[in-house]
Amino acid sequence: MSQFDPVKVGVLFSETGHISTIETSQFLGTLFAIDEINEAGGINGREIQPVHYDPQSSPGLYRMLAERLVLQDRVNVIFGCYKSSTRRAVIPVVEKWNRLLFYPTLYEGFECSSNIVYTGAAPNQNSVQLAEFMMASYGARVYMIGSDYIYPYESNRIMTDLVLQRQDGAKVAERYVSLDATQESFDEVIADIKDKQPDFIFSTVVGDSTQYLYRAYAEAGLNPRNMPIASLTTLEAEVAQMGIEAAVGHISSAPYFQSVDSPVNRLTLSNFQKRFGTNVVPNAGWEAAYFQVHLFANAMRQSGNDAIDALMPCLLGLEFDAPQGRVRIDPSNHHTCLYPRVGIVNADGQFSLVRQATRAVHPDPYMVTHSLGDWTAKLSAVE
Amino acid sequence: MATATTDSPVRATPELLKDLRTLRVAVFHPPDQDGKELIQQLQRIGCQAQAFWPPLPTIPESIDVVFLAVRPDIVLPDWASSRQNGCPTTIAVVTYESPTIVDAVLKVGVEGVIASPVKPFGLLSTLIVARRVNNSLLTLSKRVQNLERKLAGTRQVLEAKAILMKARQITESDAYRIMRDQAMARRATVEQIASAIVNANEILTFK
């Protein structure tokens, strides 16, 4: 296609292990964007060549493979990571060698590495919106269940602060399960939930164990109309994994759902499914992985060069018409302006939108106290 | 596999973190790369930060936190050598760790140190811990003052009792009762009566 050298980029998403379902969707979102760019002529005539290794859901391997990508494959840019522990494993590598990581996943905030561009939601772009909807619709007594690591701890802290801003708010429990928890771990939790009767359940269970929580809930005969599970991490891929029956009626918040009603989204989904089929389920992590590659390509078209010192000035402030809406990289903190949404799982396994941002929400990764009274964070109801 | 769930206590957000966005921060640092990184990160955290170079000769009352560049080639402002308790939390920014610099840092009496090159990660933690240390020092200092005052009072009460016992040939508990009754009658504290007795005795027995 071109007589210029291809642009090698690193891709670090797991195909095996407990995080593989969601990371595989991010992996394919990345490849899809790369294909689109190459088919349109590449970056100034240069083809993007992905170099992918499977870190097998293990933080130690993320670090090792990031080093291999930088030192052996000589990439300047890496697209990768879902869990915070894996991102933190890669940070020393990209900071030491001054490379750039594009991180397409929601996380707990309080970070701003100059070697990372963050395209997933920070807490002020999903937590407040979810809390506001749940408390307005179901009540403020919440039961918290999450996986045992930093992201759930922080999300629970934020949710606790929000819930206690209401007079009748209460945290009835805060429980953690290991990342490889099986169904038995959740049976006891569900029994406790039946006993304590919260208004809603806030789940920060992540990865493969998500399905066991929702299935245990369904098998216990609990009703999502009265006491739904609310989550920031249960998205279309998890719904497909657990089966629609177990998922219907539960609620999630994310900047993107497949049901976003825009021409860009419908076209992108259609093209993706034509190329990659329906085995992999598009979701917010997939969408961020997809649009971040386009942001990279557009920035590099301007800079002519993918070295971070040349690329970063072109990336900061750059906008792109992503499936969720027109996103922008905020120059002050390397995070992305996104469109928070809230959706309920319907009988098709998709999310029916109940709340939607009409304007992009600026990322504020260092916000400690989120306020229910902040009407600039309120979303519009979807009719 | 055995069920493994862990319960945890209420995870409330500490006050020191909640009031971060009300903090007024003065940054006394040259406008180089480190200075810019520092200001940018403080802005991301949400503090009201202003930078001055050279340092202001006095620190305005409303300032909560000060960042001060401590470097070999820089003369520190006067207030850096005369800080007292209650002075704003101070954090040094250093470009060397050699004993001369560490000594200078200690003389300023800072509650935290940040090393060059300044990067975002670590600043929040240092800021919070330094504020906590400063608050603790202030609290402890007030407590020491209170205790010293009480101790002085207790000594005087003992001395007054001894004087009364000798002068009137009464028991210790009678002496204390007299002092206490006088205190109630005069709407004073026992310590004040004791002080009066001790002072009077000095004059009456003055040779």
Coordinates of C-alpha atoms in Angstrom, one line a residue:
Chain A
M1 CA 0.0 0.0 0.0
S2 CA 2.8 2.5 0.7
Q3 CA 6.4 2.8 0.3
F4 CA 6.8 4.3 3.8
D5 CA 7.5 2.3 6.9
P6 CA 4.5 1.1 8.7
V7 CA 3.7 2.6 12.1
K8 CA 4.1 -0.2 14.7
V9 CA 1.8 0.2 17.7
G10 CA 1.6 -1.9 20.8
V11 CA -1.7 -3.6 21.8
L12 CA -2.0 -5.0 25.4
F13 CA -5.4 -6.7 26.0
S14 CA -5.9 -10.1 27.5
E15 CA -7.4 -13.0 25.5
T16 CA -7.2 -15.3 28.5
G17 CA -7.9 -15.1 32.2
H18 CA -10.7 -13.6 34.2
I19 CA -10.7 -10.2 32.4
S20 CA -10.5 -11.7 28.9
T21 CA -14.2 -11.2 27.9
I22 CA -14.1 -7.4 28.2
E23 CA -10.5 -7.0 27.1
T24 CA -11.1 -9.1 24.0
S25 CA -13.9 -6.6 23.0
Q26 CA -11.4 -3.8 23.5
F27 CA -8.8 -5.7 21.5
L28 CA -11.2 -6.0 18.6
G29 CA -12.3 -2.4 18.9
T30 CA -8.7 -1.5 18.5
L31 CA -8.2 -3.8 15.4
F32 CA -11.4 -2.5 13.9
A33 CA -10.2 1.1 14.1
I34 CA -6.8 0.2 12.7
D35 CA -8.4 -1.6 9.8
E36 CA -10.6 1.5 9.1
I37 CA -7.7 3.8 9.1
N38 CA -5.5 1.6 6.9
E39 CA -8.3 1.1 4.4
A40 CA -8.7 4.9 4.2
G41 CA -5.0 5.3 3.3
G42 CA -3.3 4.9 6.7
I43 CA -1.6 7.8 8.4
N44 CA -0.2 10.0 5.7
G45 CA 0.2 6.9 3.6
R46 CA 1.8 4.8 6.3
E47 CA 0.0 1.6 7.4
I48 CA -0.6 1.0 11.2
Q49 CA 0.8 -2.4 12.2
P50 CA -0.5 -3.7 15.6
V51 CA 1.8 -5.7 17.7
H52 CA -0.3 -7.7 20.2
Y53 CA 0.7 -9.8 23.2
D54 CA -1.7 -11.5 25.6
P55 CA -1.0 -10.5 29.2
Q56 CA -3.4 -13.2 30.5
S57 CA -5.1 -10.9 32.9
S58 CA -2.0 -10.8 35.1
P59 CA -0.4 -7.4 36.1
G60 CA 3.1 -8.9 36.1
L61 CA 2.8 -9.9 32.5
Y62 CA 1.4 -6.4 31.5
R63 CA 4.6 -4.9 32.8
M64 CA 6.9 -7.4 31.1
L65 CA 5.1 -7.3 27.8
A66 CA 5.0 -3.5 27.9
E67 CA 8.7 -3.5 28.2
R68 CA 9.0 -6.0 25.4
L69 CA 6.9 -3.7 23.2
V70 CA 9.0 -0.7 23.9
L71 CA 12.5 -2.3 23.9
Q72 CA 12.2 -5.1 21.3
D73 CA 9.3 -4.0 19.1
R74 CA 10.3 -0.3 19.5
V75 CA 6.7 1.0 19.6
N76 CA 6.1 4.6 20.7
V77 CA 2.4 4.1 21.5
I78 CA 0.5 1.3 23.4
F79 CA -3.2 0.8 23.5
G80 CA -4.2 -1.3 26.5
C81 CA -5.3 -2.2 30.0
Y82 CA -8.6 -2.6 31.8
K83 CA -8.0 -3.0 35.5
S84 CA -6.2 -0.4 37.5
S85 CA -3.6 -2.8 38.7
T86 CA -2.5 -3.6 35.2
R87 CA -2.4 0.1 34.2
R88 CA -0.2 0.8 37.3
A89 CA 2.1 -2.0 36.2
V90 CA 2.6 -0.4 32.8
I91 CA 3.1 3.2 34.1
P92 CA 6.7 2.8 35.2
V93 CA 7.6 1.4 31.7
V94 CA 6.0 4.2 29.7
E95 CA 7.3 6.8 32.1
K96 CA 10.9 5.5 32.1
W97 CA 11.0 5.2 28.3
N98 CA 8.8 8.2 27.7
R99 CA 6.2 6.3 25.6
L100 CA 2.5 6.9 25.5
L101 CA -0.3 4.6 26.8
F102 CA -3.9 5.1 25.7
Y103 CA -6.1 3.7 28.5
P104 CA -9.7 3.1 27.4
T105 CA -11.4 2.1 30.6
L106 CA -13.4 3.6 33.4
Y107 CA -11.3 3.9 36.6
E108 CA -11.2 5.5 40.1
G109 CA -9.4 8.7 39.2
F110 CA -6.7 10.6 41.2
E111 CA -4.1 10.1 38.5
C112 CA -2.6 12.2 35.8
S113 CA 0.5 10.7 34.2
S114 CA 2.0 12.7 31.4
N115 CA 2.6 9.4 29.6
I116 CA -1.1 8.4 29.5
V117 CA -4.2 9.5 27.7
Y118 CA -7.3 8.4 29.6
T119 CA -10.4 7.8 27.4
G120 CA -12.6 6.0 29.9
A121 CA -14.9 7.6 32.5
A122 CA -13.5 9.2 35.6
P123 CA -15.8 9.0 38.7
N124 CA -17.4 12.4 38.0
Q125 CA -18.5 11.0 34.6
N126 CA -20.5 8.0 35.9
S127 CA -20.8 7.7 39.7
V128 CA -22.8 10.8 40.4
Q129 CA -25.1 10.2 37.5
L130 CA -25.9 6.6 38.5
A131 CA -26.4 7.6 42.2
E132 CA -28.7 10.4 41.2
F133 CA -30.9 8.1 39.1
M134 CA -31.0 5.3 41.6
M135 CA -31.9 7.5 44.5
A136 CA -34.6 9.4 42.6
S137 CA -36.1 6.1 41.4
Y138 CA -35.6 3.6 44.1
G139 CA -34.5 5.1 47.4
A140 CA -31.3 5.7 49.3
R141 CA -30.6 2.5 51.2
V142 CA -27.8 0.8 49.4
Y143 CA -26.1 -2.6 49.7
M144 CA -22.6 -2.6 48.3
I145 CA -20.9 -5.7 46.8
G146 CA -17.7 -5.5 44.9
S147 CA -14.5 -7.2 43.8
D148 CA -11.6 -6.9 46.2
Y149 CA -9.3 -4.1 44.8
I150 CA -8.9 -0.4 44.6
Y151 CA -11.6 0.5 42.0
P152 CA -14.5 -1.0 44.1
Y153 CA -13.1 0.6 47.3
E154 CA -13.0 4.0 45.8
S155 CA -16.4 3.6 44.0
N156 CA -18.0 2.5 47.3
R157 CA -16.4 5.5 49.1
I158 CA -18.0 7.9 46.5
M159 CA -21.3 6.1 46.6
T160 CA -21.3 6.2 50.4
D161 CA -20.7 10.0 50.4
L162 CA -23.5 10.5 47.8
V163 CA -26.0 8.3 49.6
L164 CA -25.4 9.9 53.0
Q165 CA -26.2 13.3 51.5
R166 CA -29.8 12.2 51.6
Q167 CA -31.5 12.3 55.0
D168 CA -32.9 8.8 54.6
G169 CA -29.7 7.5 53.0
A170 CA -27.9 4.5 54.5
K171 CA -25.2 2.0 53.6
V172 CA -26.6 -1.3 54.8
A173 CA -23.5 -3.3 54.0
E174 CA -20.2 -3.2 52.2
R175 CA -18.9 -6.6 51.1
Y176 CA -16.0 -7.7 48.9
V177 CA -15.4 -10.9 47.0
S178 CA -12.2 -12.1 45.4
L179 CA -11.8 -11.6 41.6
D180 CA -12.1 -15.3 40.9
A181 CA -15.2 -15.7 43.0
T182 CA -17.6 -18.5 42.1
Q183 CA -21.4 -18.7 42.5
E184 CA -21.1 -20.1 46.1
S185 CA -19.5 -16.8 47.3
F186 CA -22.6 -14.9 46.2
D187 CA -25.3 -17.2 47.6
E188 CA -24.4 -16.0 51.1
V189 CA -24.4 -12.4 49.9
I190 CA -27.8 -12.7 48.3
A191 CA -29.2 -14.3 51.5
D192 CA -27.9 -11.3 53.4
I193 CA -29.5 -8.9 50.8
K194 CA -32.8 -10.7 51.2
D195 CA -32.5 -10.2 54.9
K196 CA -31.5 -6.5 54.9
Q197 CA -33.9 -5.4 52.1
P198 CA -31.9 -2.4 50.6
D199 CA -33.5 0.0 48.1
F200 CA -30.9 -1.0 45.6
I201 CA -27.7 -3.0 45.3
F202 CA -24.5 -1.2 44.1
S203 CA -22.3 -3.8 42.4
T204 CA -18.6 -3.2 41.6
V205 CA -18.0 -6.8 40.9
V206 CA -15.8 -7.0 37.8
G207 CA -14.9 -9.6 35.2
D208 CA -16.0 -13.2 35.0
S209 CA -17.5 -13.2 38.5
T210 CA -20.1 -10.6 37.5
Q211 CA -22.4 -13.3 36.0
Y212 CA -22.5 -15.3 39.3
L213 CA -23.8 -12.3 41.2
Y214 CA -26.6 -11.6 38.8
R215 CA -27.5 -15.4 38.5
A216 CA -27.5 -15.9 42.2
Y217 CA -29.9 -12.9 42.4
A218 CA -32.2 -14.3 39.8
E219 CA -32.2 -17.8 41.3
A220 CA -33.2 -16.3 44.7
G221 CA -36.3 -14.9 43.0
L222 CA -35.5 -11.3 43.8
N223 CA -37.2 -8.6 41.6
P224 CA -35.2 -5.9 39.8
R225 CA -38.3 -3.7 39.8
N226 CA -38.1 -3.3 43.5
M227 CA -34.4 -3.8 44.3
P228 CA -32.3 -3.6 41.2
I229 CA -28.5 -4.0 40.9
A230 CA -26.8 -0.8 39.8
S231 CA -23.4 -0.9 38.3
L232 CA -20.7 1.0 36.5
T233 CA -19.0 -2.1 35.1
T234 CA -21.8 -4.5 34.0
L235 CA -22.1 -3.6 30.3
E236 CA -23.3 -5.4 27.2
A237 CA -20.5 -7.9 27.2
E238 CA -21.3 -9.0 30.8
V239 CA -25.0 -9.2 30.0
A240 CA -24.2 -11.6 27.1
Q241 CA -22.0 -13.7 29.4
M242 CA -24.6 -14.0 32.2
G243 CA -27.6 -14.5 29.9
I244 CA -30.3 -12.0 29.2
E245 CA -32.7 -13.5 31.8
A246 CA -30.4 -12.8 34.7
A247 CA -29.7 -9.3 33.5
V248 CA -33.1 -7.9 32.6
G249 CA -34.2 -4.9 34.7
H250 CA -30.8 -4.1 36.2
I251 CA -29.2 -0.8 35.6
S252 CA -25.8 0.5 34.5
S253 CA -24.2 3.9 33.8
A254 CA -21.6 4.4 31.1
P255 CA -20.8 7.0 28.4
Y256 CA -21.7 4.6 25.7
F257 CA -24.3 1.9 25.1
Q258 CA -25.0 0.1 21.8
S259 CA -28.5 1.7 22.0
V260 CA -27.1 5.2 21.6
D261 CA -29.3 6.6 18.9
S262 CA -27.0 8.3 16.4
P263 CA -26.0 7.8 12.7
V264 CA -22.3 7.5 13.7
N265 CA -23.1 4.8 16.2
R266 CA -25.4 2.8 13.9
L267 CA -22.9 2.9 11.1
T268 CA -19.9 2.0 13.3
L269 CA -21.8 -1.0 14.9
S270 CA -22.9 -2.2 11.5
N271 CA -19.5 -2.1 10.0
F272 CA -18.0 -3.7 13.1
Q273 CA -20.4 -6.6 13.0
K274 CA -19.9 -7.1 9.3
R275 CA -16.2 -7.5 9.8
F276 CA -16.0 -9.3 13.2
G277 CA -19.4 -11.0 13.5
T278 CA -21.5 -11.0 16.6
N279 CA -19.4 -13.1 19.0
V280 CA -17.8 -10.1 20.5
V281 CA -20.2 -7.6 22.1
P282 CA -19.6 -3.9 21.7
N283 CA -19.7 -1.9 25.0
A284 CA -18.2 1.3 26.5
G285 CA -14.7 -0.2 26.8
W286 CA -14.9 -1.3 23.2
E287 CA -16.1 2.1 22.1
A288 CA -13.2 3.9 23.9
A289 CA -10.7 1.5 22.5
Y290 CA -12.1 2.2 19.1
F291 CA -12.2 6.0 19.2
Q292 CA -8.8 6.4 20.9
V293 CA -7.1 4.8 17.9
H294 CA -8.8 7.4 15.6
L295 CA -7.7 10.2 17.9
F296 CA -4.1 8.9 17.8
A297 CA -4.2 8.7 14.0
N298 CA -5.6 12.2 13.6
A299 CA -3.0 13.6 15.9
M300 CA -0.2 11.8 14.1
R301 CA -1.5 13.1 10.8
Q302 CA -0.8 16.6 12.2
S303 CA 2.5 15.8 13.9
G304 CA 3.9 13.6 11.3
N305 CA 5.6 11.6 14.0
D306 CA 4.4 9.3 16.8
A307 CA 7.1 10.2 19.4
I308 CA 5.3 11.5 22.4
D309 CA 6.8 15.0 22.4
A310 CA 5.6 15.6 18.9
L311 CA 2.3 13.8 19.3
M312 CA 1.0 15.1 22.7
P313 CA 0.5 18.7 21.7
C314 CA -1.6 17.5 18.8
L315 CA -3.6 15.2 21.0
L316 CA -4.5 17.7 23.7
G317 CA -7.7 19.4 22.8
L318 CA -8.3 17.1 19.9
E319 CA -11.9 16.2 19.1
F320 CA -13.5 13.3 17.3
D321 CA -17.0 12.2 16.4
A322 CA -17.1 8.9 18.4
P323 CA -20.2 6.7 18.5
Q324 CA -21.1 8.3 21.9
G325 CA -20.8 11.8 20.6
R326 CA -18.1 14.4 19.9
V327 CA -15.4 13.6 22.4
R328 CA -12.5 15.8 23.3
I329 CA -9.2 15.3 25.1
D330 CA -9.0 17.8 28.0
P331 CA -5.6 19.5 27.8
S332 CA -5.4 20.2 31.5
N333 CA -5.5 16.6 32.7
H334 CA -5.2 14.1 29.7
H335 CA -8.7 12.8 30.3
T336 CA -11.6 12.9 27.9
C337 CA -14.9 14.9 27.8
L338 CA -17.6 12.2 27.7
Y339 CA -21.4 11.8 27.6
P340 CA -22.6 10.0 30.7
R341 CA -25.7 7.8 30.3
V342 CA -27.9 5.5 32.4
G343 CA -29.6 2.4 30.9
I344 CA -31.8 -0.5 32.0
V345 CA -31.3 -3.9 30.5
N346 CA -34.2 -4.8 28.3
A347 CA -35.5 -8.1 26.9
D348 CA -33.1 -7.9 23.9
G349 CA -30.1 -7.8 26.1
Q350 CA -29.5 -4.1 25.2
F351 CA -29.7 -1.1 27.5
S352 CA -32.8 1.1 27.2
L353 CA -31.5 4.6 28.0
V354 CA -33.3 6.4 30.8
R355 CA -30.8 9.3 31.2
Q356 CA -28.5 11.0 28.7
A357 CA -26.1 13.9 28.8
T358 CA -26.9 16.5 26.2
R359 CA -23.5 18.2 26.6
A360 CA -20.2 16.5 27.2
V361 CA -19.1 16.3 30.9
H362 CA -15.5 17.5 31.6
P363 CA -13.3 15.0 33.4
D364 CA -12.4 16.0 37.0
P365 CA -10.2 13.1 38.2
Y366 CA -9.2 14.8 41.4
M367 CA -12.8 15.5 42.6
V368 CA -13.0 14.1 46.1
T369 CA -16.5 15.0 47.1
H370 CA -19.2 14.6 44.5
S371 CA -22.4 16.5 45.2
L372 CA -25.9 15.5 44.5
G373 CA -26.9 19.1 44.4
D374 CA -24.6 19.8 41.4
W375 CA -27.1 20.4 38.7
T376 CA -24.4 20.8 36.1
A377 CA -23.9 17.0 36.5
K378 CA -27.7 16.2 36.1
L379 CA -28.6 14.3 33.0
S380 CA -31.7 14.7 30.9
A381 CA -34.4 12.1 31.1
V382 CA -34.9 10.2 27.9
E383 CA -38.6 10.0 26.9
Chain B
M1 CA -13.5 -23.3 47.4
A2 CA -14.6 -21.8 50.7
T3 CA -16.7 -18.7 50.6
A4 CA -14.5 -15.7 50.9
T5 CA -16.2 -12.4 51.6
T6 CA -14.7 -9.7 53.7
D7 CA -16.7 -7.1 55.6
S8 CA -15.3 -3.7 56.1
P9 CA -16.0 -0.7 58.3
V10 CA -17.8 2.4 57.0
R11 CA -15.5 3.9 54.4
A12 CA -16.0 7.6 55.1
T13 CA -13.9 10.3 53.4
P14 CA -11.5 12.0 55.9
E15 CA -12.1 15.7 56.4
L16 CA -8.6 16.5 55.3
L17 CA -9.5 15.2 51.9
K18 CA -12.9 16.9 51.8
D19 CA -11.5 20.4 52.3
L20 CA -8.8 20.2 49.7
R21 CA -10.7 22.4 47.3
T22 CA -10.9 25.2 49.9
L23 CA -7.2 25.4 50.5
R24 CA -5.3 28.6 49.6
V25 CA -1.8 27.6 48.5
A26 CA 1.2 29.9 48.0
V27 CA 3.9 28.5 45.7
F28 CA 7.3 30.2 46.2
H29 CA 9.2 28.6 43.3
P30 CA 10.9 29.8 40.1
P31 CA 8.8 29.6 37.0
D32 CA 10.7 26.6 35.6
Q33 CA 9.4 23.2 34.5
D34 CA 9.1 22.0 38.1
G35 CA 7.2 25.2 39.1
K36 CA 4.8 24.7 36.2
E37 CA 4.2 21.0 37.0
L38 CA 3.5 21.9 40.6
I39 CA 1.0 24.6 39.8
Q40 CA -0.8 22.5 37.2
Q41 CA -1.1 19.6 39.6
L42 CA -2.4 21.8 42.4
Q43 CA -5.0 23.2 40.0
R44 CA -6.1 19.7 39.1
I45 CA -6.5 18.8 42.7
G46 CA -8.6 21.9 43.0
C47 CA -6.6 24.1 45.4
Q48 CA -6.5 27.9 44.9
A49 CA -2.9 28.1 44.1
Q50 CA -0.8 31.2 43.3
A51 CA 2.9 31.3 42.4
F52 CA 5.4 34.0 43.4
W53 CA 9.0 34.4 42.6
P54 CA 11.0 35.7 44.5
P55 CA 9.1 34.7 47.7
L56 CA 6.9 37.3 49.4
P57 CA 8.6 38.9 52.4
T58 CA 5.6 38.0 54.6
I59 CA 3.0 35.3 54.2
P60 CA -0.6 36.6 54.0
E61 CA -2.8 35.4 56.9
S62 CA -5.2 33.6 54.7
I63 CA -2.7 31.2 53.2
D64 CA -3.1 27.6 54.4
V65 CA -0.2 25.9 52.6
V66 CA 3.2 27.1 51.4
F67 CA 5.5 25.4 48.9
L68 CA 9.0 26.7 49.1
A69 CA 11.9 26.0 46.8
V70 CA 15.0 25.3 48.8
R71 CA 18.1 25.5 46.6
P72 CA 21.8 26.1 47.0
D73 CA 21.7 29.3 45.0
I74 CA 18.7 30.8 46.8
V75 CA 18.6 33.0 49.9
L76 CA 15.5 32.0 52.0
P77 CA 13.1 34.7 53.1
D78 CA 13.2 35.9 56.7
W79 CA 10.0 34.2 57.7
A80 CA 11.6 30.8 56.8
S81 CA 13.9 31.0 59.8
S82 CA 11.3 32.2 62.3
R83 CA 8.3 29.9 61.8
Q84 CA 6.2 29.2 64.8
N85 CA 3.4 26.7 65.5
G86 CA 0.3 27.7 63.6
C87 CA 2.3 29.1 60.7
P88 CA 0.9 27.6 57.5
T89 CA 1.8 24.1 56.5
T90 CA 5.1 24.3 54.6
I91 CA 6.5 21.8 52.1
A92 CA 9.9 22.2 50.6
V93 CA 10.8 21.5 47.0
V94 CA 14.4 20.4 46.6
T95 CA 16.8 19.8 43.8
Y96 CA 19.5 18.2 45.9
E97 CA 19.6 15.9 48.9
S98 CA 23.0 16.7 50.2
P99 CA 23.3 17.5 54.0
T100 CA 23.6 21.2 53.4
I101 CA 20.3 21.3 51.7
V102 CA 18.6 18.9 54.2
D103 CA 19.9 21.1 57.0
A104 CA 18.4 24.1 55.4
V105 CA 15.1 22.3 55.0
L106 CA 15.2 21.3 58.6
K107 CA 15.9 24.8 59.7
V108 CA 12.8 26.0 57.9
G109 CA 10.9 23.3 59.8
V110 CA 8.8 21.9 57.0
E111 CA 6.2 19.2 57.3
G112 CA 7.0 17.6 53.9
V113 CA 9.4 17.5 51.0
I114 CA 8.9 17.1 47.3
A115 CA 11.9 16.1 45.1
S116 CA 12.7 17.4 41.7
P117 CA 11.7 16.5 39.0
V118 CA 8.2 17.3 40.2
K119 CA 5.5 15.0 38.9
P120 CA 1.8 14.8 39.6
F121 CA 1.9 11.5 41.4
G122 CA 2.7 11.8 45.1
L123 CA 1.7 15.5 45.5
L124 CA -1.7 14.8 46.9
S125 CA -0.5 12.4 49.5
T126 CA 2.4 14.7 50.6
L127 CA 0.0 17.6 50.9
I128 CA -2.5 15.8 53.0
V129 CA 0.1 14.2 55.4
A130 CA 1.8 17.6 55.8
R131 CA -1.5 19.2 56.8
R132 CA -2.1 16.4 59.2
V133 CA 1.3 16.8 60.8
N134 CA 0.8 20.6 61.1
N135 CA -2.6 20.1 62.7
S136 CA -1.2 17.6 65.2
L137 CA 1.7 20.0 66.1
L138 CA -0.7 22.8 66.7
T139 CA -3.0 20.6 68.8
L140 CA -0.1 19.2 70.8
S141 CA 1.3 22.6 71.4
K142 CA -2.0 23.9 72.8
R143 CA -2.2 20.8 75.0
V144 CA 1.3 21.3 76.4
Q145 CA 0.5 24.9 77.2
N146 CA -2.6 23.9 79.1
L147 CA -0.8 21.2 81.0
E148 CA 2.0 23.5 82.0
R149 CA -0.5 26.0 83.3
K150 CA -2.3 23.3 85.3
L151 CA 1.0 22.0 86.7
A152 CA 2.0 25.4 87.9
G153 CA -1.4 25.8 89.5
T154 CA -1.1 22.5 91.3
R155 CA 2.3 23.4 92.7
Q156 CA 1.0 26.6 94.1
V157 CA -1.9 24.8 95.7
L158 CA 0.5 22.5 97.5
E159 CA 2.7 25.4 98.6
A160 CA -0.3 27.3 99.9
K161 CA -1.6 24.3 101.8
A162 CA 1.8 24.0 103.5
I163 CA 1.8 27.7 104.5
L164 CA -1.6 27.4 106.0
M165 CA -0.9 24.2 107.8
K166 CA 2.2 25.8 109.4
A167 CA 0.6 29.1 110.2
R168 CA -2.5 27.7 111.8
Q169 CA -1.4 24.3 113.0
I170 CA -4.1 22.5 111.1
T171 CA -4.3 19.4 108.9
E172 CA -3.8 19.3 105.2
S173 CA -7.5 18.6 104.5
D174 CA -8.6 21.5 106.8
A175 CA -6.2 23.8 104.9
Y176 CA -7.6 22.7 101.6
R177 CA -11.2 23.2 102.9
I178 CA -10.4 26.8 104.0
M179 CA -9.0 27.6 100.6
R180 CA -11.9 26.0 98.8
D181 CA -14.4 27.9 101.0
Q182 CA -12.6 31.2 100.3
A183 CA -12.6 30.5 96.6
M184 CA -16.4 29.9 96.6
A185 CA -17.0 33.0 98.7
R186 CA -14.9 35.2 96.4
R187 CA -16.0 33.5 93.2
A188 CA -12.4 32.6 92.4
T189 CA -10.6 29.4 91.7
V190 CA -8.7 27.4 94.3
E191 CA -5.5 28.1 92.2
Q192 CA -6.1 31.9 92.5
I193 CA -6.6 31.7 96.3
A194 CA -3.4 29.6 96.5
S195 CA -1.5 32.2 94.4
A196 CA -2.7 35.0 96.7
I197 CA -1.6 33.0 99.8
V198 CA 1.8 32.3 98.4
N199 CA 2.3 35.9 97.3
A200 CA 1.1 37.3 100.6
N201 CA 3.3 34.9 102.6
E202 CA 6.3 36.1 100.6
I203 CA 5.7 39.7 101.6
L204 CA 4.7 39.0 105.2
T205 CA 7.9 36.9 105.7
F206 CA 10.1 39.1 103.8
K207 CA 13.3 39.7 105.6

